[in-house]
Amino acid sequence: MLELTALTKTFGETVAVNNVSLRIDRGEIVGVIGRSGSGKSTLLRLINRLTPATSGTVSWDGLPIYDLKGRDLRRWRRRCAMIFQQFNLAPRLDVITNVLIGVVAERPLATSLVKHFPATDRARAIRELEALDMVHAALQRAGTLSGGQQQRVAIARALMQDPELILADEPVASLDPMNAEAVMEALKTATRERGIPVLVSLHSLEIARRHCSRIVAMSKGRIIFDGCPSGLSHEEVERIYSGRLAGVTIASHNDLEVAA
Amino acid sequence: MSVMSAQTRPVTRNWGLVRGILWTALGLAAVVAMIMDLGLSPKGMAAGFGKLGQFLAAMVPPSDGGDFSRILAALIETLAMALAGTCLGVLAAIPLGIIGAKNVVRNPVFHFIYRRGLDIFRGVPALVWALIFVAAFGLGPFGGVLALAAADIPSLSKLFAEALENGDPGPVEGVRAAGVSPLLELRFGLAPQMAPIMASQCLYFLESNFRNAAVLGIVGAGGIGFELEERIRVFAFDQVAFIILLYIVAVSLLDTASAWLRRTLR
């Protein structure tokens, strides 16, 4: 179980994530929605500590994530795989090597440096690619693939990490609708089979409704909705995307007008 | 002066003329003073050009003087010096470049001092290094190799550091998110981006080192330059011409090969 408690992140004057508390159980697919700049990406990056938090805590099955250092922190990053909007593959390396990066953290340094991987790892990488229908491109350079294909390779890399949790930061935002659907399906199937919880930020409400078992909406760094997709009424959606908070203070109203 | 001010105030035009005459006179005086200081006389100039003409005439037809194998061996030695010097320089510049990159060592004070240090050494040309190393290690190609390496290290380090800084952080973050150690982040996130850029820069340096290596030979650092200098001393200008032509062919061959390699690396 992932537990965020009073999580806050400020960048200078801006509060990107404001006092967020959240619990996520195994098997859930939680969609984080909200306008751009509402703090979705930052929230995800606070969990694997690609971005350091200003205050608050994160724990996984009672393990305090913010106390981890060095090797333990890297082990945590391996256990909660991340998928990025821009795929973040190494474009000049071939697809299978990109997938194998998912196990590199657990293998001897010397052999990894020369890109030598055990046959069992390579077989495993091929199986992960097979499941995502990408095995035909295994020896192609990742940079030569289309966006949708690259994202499926990135999912294979994430699964190679044997993750206990997957963080997906706008995984389909730079894909066309067809590819977006295929990638969301692939992500859902792969994680449902293994019971891996997924925390996925999405800018498309429609995709979130269709693929997520629970939706969390953020506005100005705060969570303003948390519930099942059916609970998202028209009024709720209006509230989320207009940026108006329930019980809004006059100060933040003014901020909104300045921003507009 | 703009047209407007010239029309409204015609006096300024005269000022411009006076100033022009003054500067020209000053310039002429400087040239005359320099000629006197350097002892340049028309007689000396005529004599020099006369000799140059004789040398040029002696160059035709070029001849290897029966020493072709020795000249070829010296040419190969020069290429070997350039290759060894470049390799040595690159080996040293890789760690120095990594240390010098802003995104690897995130300390602005260190970064500033380090880069300025490299800039200072960058000002020392290979010829000066060659004079120092030949004095220290004696005549022969060893000093030349060290000189080429020493001259390349600061420039290559700076280029490598800049290539690292301009790398795309996305792949690095992708690797980091897989829980990989910093060294392997470099290996899988940055190195694949860097390799073609760095290889291309190394080839450029190999080309320029091959061209520089001839000059180093003249100060006693072995290779084709050494052969060239020997023959100039004994006025064997037909052989000088032969060596120069052979060298031009070799340089352009290397440049073509390296240009082709750099294209395929992209």
Coordinates of C-alpha atoms in Angstrom, one line a residue:
Chain A
M1 CA 0.0 0.0 0.0
L2 CA 1.3 3.4 -1.0
E3 CA 0.7 6.2 1.5
L4 CA 1.3 9.9 0.9
T5 CA 1.0 12.1 4.0
A6 CA 0.9 15.9 3.9
L7 CA 3.2 16.0 0.8
T8 CA 4.2 19.5 -0.2
K9 CA 6.6 20.7 -2.9
T10 CA 7.4 24.3 -3.6
F11 CA 9.5 25.7 -6.5
G12 CA 10.5 29.1 -5.2
E13 CA 7.2 31.0 -4.8
T14 CA 5.0 28.4 -6.5
V15 CA 3.4 25.6 -4.6
A16 CA 3.3 22.7 -7.0
V17 CA 2.0 20.1 -4.6
N18 CA 0.1 21.4 -1.5
N19 CA -0.4 19.2 1.5
V20 CA -1.5 16.1 -0.4
S21 CA -2.4 12.9 1.5
L22 CA -3.4 9.8 -0.5
R23 CA -3.6 6.1 -0.1
I24 CA -3.4 3.6 -2.9
D25 CA -4.0 -0.1 -2.6
R26 CA -2.8 -3.0 -4.7
G27 CA -4.7 -3.6 -7.9
E28 CA -6.0 -0.1 -8.3
I29 CA -5.5 2.0 -11.4
V30 CA -5.6 5.6 -10.2
G31 CA -5.9 8.3 -12.8
V32 CA -4.6 11.7 -11.7
I33 CA -6.4 14.4 -13.7
G34 CA -6.3 18.2 -13.7
R35 CA -5.4 21.2 -15.8
S36 CA -1.7 21.5 -16.8
G37 CA 0.3 23.0 -14.0
S38 CA -2.0 21.5 -11.4
G39 CA 0.8 19.5 -9.9
K40 CA 0.1 16.0 -11.4
S41 CA 3.6 15.3 -12.7
T42 CA 5.3 16.7 -9.7
L43 CA 3.1 14.5 -7.4
L44 CA 4.3 11.4 -9.3
R45 CA 7.9 12.5 -9.3
L46 CA 7.8 13.0 -5.5
I47 CA 7.0 9.3 -5.1
N48 CA 10.1 7.9 -6.8
R49 CA 12.1 11.0 -5.7
L50 CA 13.1 12.2 -9.1
T51 CA 12.0 15.5 -7.5
P52 CA 12.8 16.0 -3.8
A53 CA 9.9 17.0 -1.6
T54 CA 9.8 20.1 0.5
S55 CA 7.9 18.4 3.3
G56 CA 5.7 15.4 4.0
T57 CA 6.2 11.7 3.8
V58 CA 5.8 8.8 1.4
S59 CA 5.6 5.2 2.6
W60 CA 5.3 1.8 0.9
D61 CA 3.9 -1.0 3.0
G62 CA 5.1 1.0 6.0
L63 CA 8.6 1.6 4.6
P64 CA 9.5 5.3 4.9
I65 CA 10.6 6.2 1.4
Y66 CA 12.1 9.6 2.4
D67 CA 14.6 8.0 4.8
L68 CA 16.2 5.9 2.0
K69 CA 19.7 6.7 0.8
G70 CA 22.0 5.6 -2.0
R71 CA 21.5 1.9 -2.8
D72 CA 18.2 1.6 -0.9
L73 CA 16.8 4.6 -2.7
R74 CA 17.8 3.1 -6.1
R75 CA 16.2 -0.2 -5.1
W76 CA 13.0 1.7 -4.4
R77 CA 13.2 3.4 -7.8
R78 CA 13.5 0.0 -9.3
R79 CA 10.4 -1.2 -7.4
C80 CA 8.2 1.7 -8.6
A81 CA 8.9 1.9 -12.3
M82 CA 8.1 5.1 -14.1
I83 CA 6.8 5.7 -17.6
F84 CA 7.3 9.1 -19.1
Q85 CA 5.5 11.3 -21.6
Q86 CA 8.5 11.5 -23.8
F87 CA 9.3 7.8 -23.3
N88 CA 12.9 8.6 -22.2
L89 CA 14.4 5.7 -24.0
A90 CA 18.0 5.8 -25.1
P91 CA 17.3 6.5 -28.8
R92 CA 20.6 5.2 -30.2
L93 CA 20.5 1.9 -28.3
D94 CA 18.5 -1.0 -29.7
V95 CA 15.1 -1.9 -28.2
I96 CA 16.2 -5.0 -26.3
T97 CA 19.0 -3.1 -24.6
N98 CA 16.5 -0.4 -23.6
V99 CA 14.3 -3.1 -22.1
L100 CA 17.3 -4.7 -20.3
I101 CA 18.0 -1.4 -18.6
G102 CA 15.2 -2.5 -16.3
V103 CA 17.4 -5.2 -14.7
V104 CA 20.8 -3.4 -14.9
A105 CA 20.5 -2.2 -11.3
E106 CA 20.6 -5.8 -10.1
R107 CA 23.4 -7.1 -12.3
P108 CA 27.2 -7.0 -11.9
L109 CA 28.6 -3.6 -12.9
A110 CA 31.4 -4.8 -15.1
T111 CA 29.3 -6.9 -17.5
S112 CA 26.6 -4.2 -17.7
L113 CA 29.2 -1.6 -18.6
V114 CA 30.0 -3.6 -21.8
K115 CA 26.3 -4.2 -22.4
H116 CA 26.6 -7.9 -21.7
F117 CA 23.5 -9.5 -20.3
P118 CA 22.8 -13.1 -19.2
A119 CA 20.8 -15.2 -21.7
T120 CA 18.0 -15.6 -19.2
D121 CA 17.6 -11.8 -19.0
R122 CA 17.6 -11.4 -22.7
A123 CA 15.0 -14.2 -23.0
R124 CA 12.9 -12.4 -20.4
A125 CA 13.2 -9.1 -22.3
I126 CA 12.0 -10.8 -25.5
R127 CA 9.0 -12.2 -23.6
E128 CA 8.1 -8.8 -22.3
L129 CA 8.4 -7.3 -25.8
E130 CA 6.3 -10.2 -27.2
A131 CA 3.5 -9.5 -24.7
L132 CA 3.5 -5.9 -26.0
D133 CA 3.7 -7.0 -29.6
M134 CA 7.1 -5.3 -30.1
V135 CA 9.4 -8.3 -30.5
H136 CA 9.8 -7.7 -34.2
A137 CA 11.7 -4.4 -33.4
A138 CA 14.0 -5.9 -30.7
L139 CA 17.2 -5.2 -32.6
Q140 CA 16.1 -1.8 -34.1
R141 CA 17.3 1.4 -32.6
A142 CA 14.7 2.8 -30.3
G143 CA 14.9 6.2 -31.8
T144 CA 13.7 4.9 -35.2
L145 CA 10.3 3.7 -33.8
S146 CA 7.1 5.7 -33.7
G147 CA 5.9 7.3 -30.5
G148 CA 3.3 4.5 -29.7
Q149 CA 6.0 1.8 -30.3
Q150 CA 8.5 3.7 -28.1
Q151 CA 6.0 3.9 -25.3
R152 CA 5.3 0.2 -25.5
V153 CA 9.1 -0.4 -25.3
A154 CA 9.1 1.9 -22.2
I155 CA 6.4 -0.2 -20.7
A156 CA 8.4 -3.4 -21.3
R157 CA 11.3 -1.7 -19.6
A158 CA 9.1 -0.8 -16.6
L159 CA 7.8 -4.4 -16.4
M160 CA 11.4 -5.7 -16.6
Q161 CA 12.0 -4.0 -13.3
D162 CA 9.6 -6.4 -11.6
P163 CA 7.8 -3.3 -10.2
E164 CA 5.5 -3.4 -7.3
L165 CA 4.0 0.0 -8.4
I166 CA 4.0 1.8 -11.7
L167 CA 4.0 5.6 -12.0
A168 CA 3.0 6.7 -15.5
D169 CA 3.5 10.5 -16.1
E170 CA 1.2 11.5 -19.0
P171 CA 2.0 8.2 -20.9
V172 CA -0.3 9.0 -23.8
A173 CA -0.1 12.8 -24.0
S174 CA 2.2 12.8 -27.1
L175 CA 0.4 10.0 -28.9
D176 CA -2.4 10.0 -31.5
P177 CA -5.8 8.7 -30.2
M178 CA -5.4 5.2 -31.7
N179 CA -1.9 4.7 -30.2
A180 CA -3.0 6.3 -27.0
E181 CA -5.8 3.7 -26.7
A182 CA -3.4 0.8 -27.5
V183 CA -0.8 2.0 -25.0
M184 CA -3.4 2.4 -22.2
E185 CA -4.8 -1.1 -23.0
A186 CA -1.3 -2.6 -22.9
L187 CA -0.6 -0.8 -19.6
K188 CA -3.8 -2.0 -18.1
T189 CA -3.5 -5.6 -19.2
A190 CA 0.1 -5.9 -18.1
T191 CA -0.5 -4.5 -14.7
R192 CA -3.9 -6.3 -14.1
E193 CA -2.3 -9.7 -14.7
R194 CA 0.4 -9.0 -12.1
G195 CA -1.8 -7.0 -9.7
I196 CA 0.5 -4.0 -9.9
P197 CA -1.1 -0.7 -8.8
V198 CA -0.8 2.1 -11.3
L199 CA -0.7 5.8 -10.6
V200 CA -1.2 7.5 -14.0
S201 CA -1.5 11.2 -14.7
L202 CA -3.7 12.0 -17.7
H203 CA -4.8 15.2 -19.3
S204 CA -7.7 13.5 -21.0
L205 CA -10.7 13.0 -18.7
E206 CA -12.2 10.7 -21.2
I207 CA -9.3 8.2 -21.2
A208 CA -9.2 8.4 -17.4
R209 CA -12.9 7.6 -17.1
R210 CA -12.5 4.6 -19.4
H211 CA -9.3 3.0 -18.0
C212 CA -9.1 3.9 -14.3
S213 CA -10.7 2.3 -11.3
R214 CA -10.4 5.5 -9.3
I215 CA -9.9 9.1 -10.2
V216 CA -8.0 11.8 -8.3
A217 CA -8.4 15.4 -9.5
M218 CA -5.9 18.1 -8.6
S219 CA -6.1 21.8 -8.8
K220 CA -3.3 24.2 -7.8
G221 CA -1.5 21.4 -6.0
R222 CA -4.4 20.2 -4.0
I223 CA -6.6 17.1 -4.3
I224 CA -10.2 18.4 -5.0
F225 CA -11.8 15.1 -6.0
D226 CA -11.1 11.5 -5.1
G227 CA -13.5 8.7 -6.1
C228 CA -14.7 6.3 -8.7
P229 CA -15.2 7.5 -12.3
S230 CA -19.0 7.3 -12.0
G231 CA -18.8 9.9 -9.2
L232 CA -17.5 12.5 -11.6
S233 CA -20.6 14.5 -12.3
H234 CA -20.8 17.3 -14.8
E235 CA -20.5 19.8 -12.0
E236 CA -17.4 18.1 -10.6
V237 CA -15.7 18.2 -14.0
E238 CA -16.6 21.9 -14.3
R239 CA -15.1 22.5 -10.9
I240 CA -11.9 20.6 -11.8
Y241 CA -11.2 22.2 -15.1
S242 CA -12.3 25.7 -14.3
G243 CA -9.7 25.7 -11.6
R244 CA -12.3 27.0 -9.0
L245 CA -12.0 25.3 -5.6
A246 CA -14.9 24.5 -3.4
G247 CA -14.7 27.0 -0.5
V248 CA -12.1 29.0 -2.3
T249 CA -10.5 31.9 -0.5
I250 CA -10.5 35.4 -1.9
A251 CA -6.7 35.4 -2.2
S252 CA -6.7 32.4 -4.5
H253 CA -9.5 33.9 -6.6
N254 CA -7.3 36.9 -7.2
D255 CA -4.4 34.6 -8.2
L256 CA -6.6 33.0 -10.8
E257 CA -7.5 36.4 -12.3
V258 CA -3.9 37.4 -12.4
A259 CA -3.0 34.1 -14.1
A260 CA -5.7 34.6 -16.6
Chain B
M1 CA 28.1 61.3 -39.2
S2 CA 24.5 60.8 -40.3
V3 CA 23.1 62.6 -43.4
M4 CA 20.8 64.7 -41.2
S5 CA 23.5 66.2 -39.1
A6 CA 25.8 66.8 -42.1
Q7 CA 23.0 68.8 -43.7
T8 CA 22.1 70.9 -40.7
R9 CA 25.7 71.4 -39.5
P10 CA 28.1 71.4 -42.6
V11 CA 31.0 72.2 -40.3
T12 CA 31.2 68.6 -39.1
R13 CA 32.1 67.5 -42.6
N14 CA 35.4 69.4 -42.4
W15 CA 36.1 67.8 -39.1
G16 CA 35.7 64.4 -40.6
L17 CA 38.2 65.3 -43.4
V18 CA 40.8 66.6 -40.9
R19 CA 40.4 63.5 -38.8
G20 CA 40.8 61.2 -41.9
I21 CA 44.0 62.9 -43.0
L22 CA 45.4 62.8 -39.4
W23 CA 44.8 59.0 -39.1
T24 CA 46.3 58.3 -42.6
A25 CA 49.4 60.2 -41.7
L26 CA 49.7 58.4 -38.4
G27 CA 49.3 55.1 -40.1
L28 CA 51.9 55.9 -42.8
A29 CA 54.4 57.0 -40.1
A30 CA 53.8 53.8 -38.2
V31 CA 54.6 51.7 -41.3
V32 CA 57.7 53.7 -42.0
A33 CA 58.9 53.3 -38.4
M34 CA 58.3 49.5 -38.6
I35 CA 60.2 49.2 -41.8
M36 CA 63.1 51.1 -40.3
D37 CA 63.0 49.0 -37.1
L38 CA 63.0 45.7 -38.9
G39 CA 65.7 46.9 -41.3
L40 CA 63.6 46.0 -44.4
S41 CA 65.3 47.3 -47.5
P42 CA 64.2 47.0 -51.1
K43 CA 67.6 45.5 -51.9
G44 CA 67.1 42.7 -49.3
M45 CA 63.6 42.0 -50.5
A46 CA 64.8 41.7 -54.1
A47 CA 67.6 39.4 -53.1
G48 CA 65.2 37.2 -51.1
F49 CA 62.7 36.9 -53.9
G50 CA 65.6 36.1 -56.3
K51 CA 66.6 33.2 -54.1
L52 CA 63.0 32.0 -53.7
G53 CA 62.8 31.9 -57.5
Q54 CA 66.0 29.8 -57.6
F55 CA 64.5 27.4 -55.0
L56 CA 61.3 27.1 -57.0
A57 CA 63.3 26.3 -60.2
A58 CA 65.3 23.7 -58.3
M59 CA 62.0 22.0 -57.2
V60 CA 61.2 21.0 -60.8
P61 CA 61.1 18.1 -61.4
P62 CA 60.4 16.8 -57.9
S63 CA 62.5 13.8 -57.0
D64 CA 62.7 11.3 -54.2
G65 CA 66.5 11.3 -54.4
G66 CA 66.5 7.5 -54.2
D67 CA 65.2 7.6 -50.7
F68 CA 61.6 6.8 -51.3
S69 CA 61.3 4.0 -48.7
R70 CA 62.8 6.2 -46.1
I71 CA 60.5 9.1 -46.9
L72 CA 57.5 6.8 -46.8
A73 CA 58.6 5.3 -43.5
A74 CA 58.8 8.9 -42.1
L75 CA 55.4 9.7 -43.4
I76 CA 54.0 6.6 -41.7
E77 CA 55.8 7.6 -38.6
T78 CA 54.1 11.0 -38.7
L79 CA 50.7 9.4 -39.1
A80 CA 51.5 7.1 -36.2
M81 CA 52.5 10.1 -34.1
A82 CA 49.3 11.8 -34.9
L83 CA 47.3 8.7 -34.1
A84 CA 49.1 8.0 -30.8
G85 CA 48.9 11.7 -29.8
T86 CA 45.2 11.9 -30.5
C87 CA 44.5 8.6 -28.6
L88 CA 46.5 9.7 -25.6
G89 CA 44.7 13.1 -25.7
V90 CA 41.3 11.5 -25.9
L91 CA 42.0 9.1 -23.1
A92 CA 43.0 11.9 -20.8
A93 CA 40.2 14.2 -22.0
I94 CA 37.3 11.8 -21.4
P95 CA 37.6 11.9 -17.5
L96 CA 38.6 15.6 -17.6
G97 CA 35.6 16.4 -19.7
I98 CA 33.2 14.5 -17.5
I99 CA 34.6 16.3 -14.4
G100 CA 34.2 19.6 -16.3
A101 CA 30.5 19.2 -17.2
K102 CA 28.1 21.4 -15.3
N103 CA 25.5 18.6 -15.1
V104 CA 28.1 16.1 -13.6
V105 CA 29.9 18.2 -11.0
R106 CA 27.3 20.7 -9.9
N107 CA 29.5 23.3 -8.2
P108 CA 29.6 26.6 -10.0
V109 CA 32.8 27.8 -8.3
F110 CA 34.7 24.6 -9.2
H111 CA 33.3 24.7 -12.7
F112 CA 34.4 28.3 -13.3
I113 CA 38.0 27.7 -12.0
Y114 CA 38.3 24.4 -13.8
R115 CA 37.1 25.8 -17.2
R116 CA 39.4 28.9 -16.9
G117 CA 42.3 26.5 -16.1
L118 CA 41.6 24.6 -19.3
D119 CA 41.4 27.9 -21.2
I120 CA 44.9 28.8 -20.0
F121 CA 46.4 25.5 -21.1
R122 CA 44.5 25.8 -24.4
G123 CA 46.6 28.9 -25.2
V124 CA 49.8 26.8 -25.4
P125 CA 50.4 25.6 -29.0
A126 CA 51.6 22.1 -29.8
L127 CA 54.9 23.6 -31.1
V128 CA 55.7 25.0 -27.6
W129 CA 54.9 21.7 -26.0
A130 CA 57.1 19.9 -28.5
L131 CA 60.1 22.2 -27.7
I132 CA 59.6 21.4 -24.0
F133 CA 59.1 17.7 -24.4
V134 CA 62.0 17.3 -26.9
A135 CA 64.2 19.1 -24.4
A136 CA 63.0 16.7 -21.7
F137 CA 62.7 13.3 -23.5
G138 CA 65.3 13.9 -26.3
L139 CA 64.9 13.9 -30.1
G140 CA 62.4 11.6 -31.7
P141 CA 58.7 10.9 -32.0
F142 CA 58.1 10.3 -28.3
G143 CA 58.3 14.0 -27.5
G144 CA 56.1 14.8 -30.6
V145 CA 53.4 12.4 -29.4
L146 CA 53.3 13.9 -25.9
A147 CA 53.2 17.4 -27.5
L148 CA 50.2 16.6 -29.6
A149 CA 48.4 15.0 -26.7
A150 CA 49.2 17.9 -24.4
A151 CA 47.9 20.4 -27.0
D152 CA 44.7 18.5 -27.5
I153 CA 43.8 17.7 -23.9
P154 CA 42.4 21.1 -22.9
S155 CA 40.4 21.6 -26.1
L156 CA 39.0 18.1 -26.2
S157 CA 38.1 18.3 -22.5
K158 CA 36.2 21.5 -23.1
L159 CA 34.4 20.0 -26.2
F160 CA 33.5 16.8 -24.3
A161 CA 32.2 18.8 -21.3
E162 CA 30.1 20.9 -23.6
A163 CA 28.8 17.8 -25.4
L164 CA 27.8 16.3 -22.1
E165 CA 26.0 19.5 -21.0
N166 CA 24.0 19.7 -24.2
G167 CA 22.9 16.1 -23.9
D168 CA 19.2 15.3 -23.7
P169 CA 18.3 14.7 -20.0
G170 CA 15.3 12.6 -20.8
P171 CA 17.1 9.3 -21.5
V172 CA 19.2 9.8 -18.3
E173 CA 16.1 10.3 -16.2
G174 CA 14.6 7.2 -17.8
V175 CA 17.6 5.2 -16.7
R176 CA 17.7 6.8 -13.3
A177 CA 14.0 5.9 -12.7
A178 CA 15.0 2.2 -13.2
G179 CA 17.1 2.5 -10.1
V180 CA 20.5 2.5 -11.8
S181 CA 23.7 3.8 -10.2
P182 CA 25.2 7.1 -11.4
L183 CA 28.0 5.4 -13.4
L184 CA 25.5 3.3 -15.3
E185 CA 23.3 6.4 -15.8
L186 CA 26.3 7.8 -17.7
R187 CA 26.8 4.5 -19.6
F188 CA 23.2 4.0 -20.8
G189 CA 21.7 7.5 -20.6
L190 CA 24.5 9.8 -21.8
A191 CA 27.2 7.7 -23.5
P192 CA 25.0 6.6 -26.4
Q193 CA 24.2 10.2 -27.1
M194 CA 27.8 11.3 -26.7
A195 CA 29.6 8.6 -28.7
P196 CA 28.9 9.8 -32.2
I197 CA 29.6 13.5 -31.3
M198 CA 32.8 12.6 -29.5
A199 CA 34.0 10.3 -32.2
S200 CA 33.5 13.0 -34.8
Q201 CA 35.5 15.5 -32.7
C202 CA 38.3 12.9 -32.3
L203 CA 38.5 12.5 -36.0
Y204 CA 38.8 16.2 -36.5
F205 CA 41.7 16.3 -34.0
L206 CA 43.4 13.4 -35.8
E207 CA 43.3 15.3 -39.0
S208 CA 44.7 18.5 -37.5
N209 CA 47.3 16.5 -35.6
F210 CA 48.5 14.9 -38.8
R211 CA 48.9 18.4 -40.3
N212 CA 50.6 19.7 -37.1
A213 CA 52.9 16.7 -36.8
A214 CA 55.0 17.8 -39.7
V215 CA 55.9 21.1 -38.0
L216 CA 56.8 19.2 -34.8
G217 CA 59.3 17.2 -36.8
I218 CA 61.2 20.3 -37.7
V219 CA 61.9 21.0 -34.0
G220 CA 63.3 17.5 -33.7
A221 CA 60.2 15.5 -32.8
G222 CA 60.6 12.9 -35.6
G223 CA 58.6 12.1 -38.6
I224 CA 58.3 13.7 -42.0
G225 CA 59.2 17.2 -40.7
F226 CA 62.6 15.9 -39.7
E227 CA 63.2 14.6 -43.3
L228 CA 61.9 17.9 -44.7
E229 CA 64.2 20.0 -42.5
E230 CA 67.3 17.9 -43.4
R231 CA 66.7 18.5 -47.1
I232 CA 66.0 22.2 -46.8
R233 CA 69.4 22.6 -45.0
V234 CA 71.3 21.0 -47.9
F235 CA 69.2 22.8 -50.5
A236 CA 67.9 19.6 -52.0
F237 CA 64.7 21.4 -53.2
D238 CA 63.7 18.7 -55.7
Q239 CA 63.3 16.3 -52.8
V240 CA 61.6 19.0 -50.6
A241 CA 59.0 19.4 -53.4
F242 CA 58.6 15.6 -53.5
I243 CA 58.0 15.3 -49.8
I244 CA 55.6 18.3 -49.8
L245 CA 53.5 16.9 -52.6
L246 CA 53.4 13.4 -51.0
Y247 CA 52.4 15.0 -47.8
I248 CA 49.6 17.0 -49.4
V249 CA 48.3 13.8 -51.0
A250 CA 48.5 12.0 -47.6
V251 CA 46.7 14.8 -45.7
S252 CA 43.9 15.0 -48.2
L253 CA 43.5 11.2 -48.2
L254 CA 43.2 11.2 -44.4
D255 CA 40.8 14.2 -44.5
T256 CA 38.6 12.4 -47.0
A257 CA 38.6 9.1 -45.1
S258 CA 37.8 10.9 -41.8
A259 CA 35.0 13.0 -43.4
W260 CA 33.4 9.8 -44.7
L261 CA 33.7 8.1 -41.3
R262 CA 32.1 11.1 -39.6
R263 CA 29.2 11.1 -42.1
T264 CA 28.5 7.4 -41.4
L265 CA 28.7 7.9 -37.6
R266 CA 25.7 10.3 -37.7

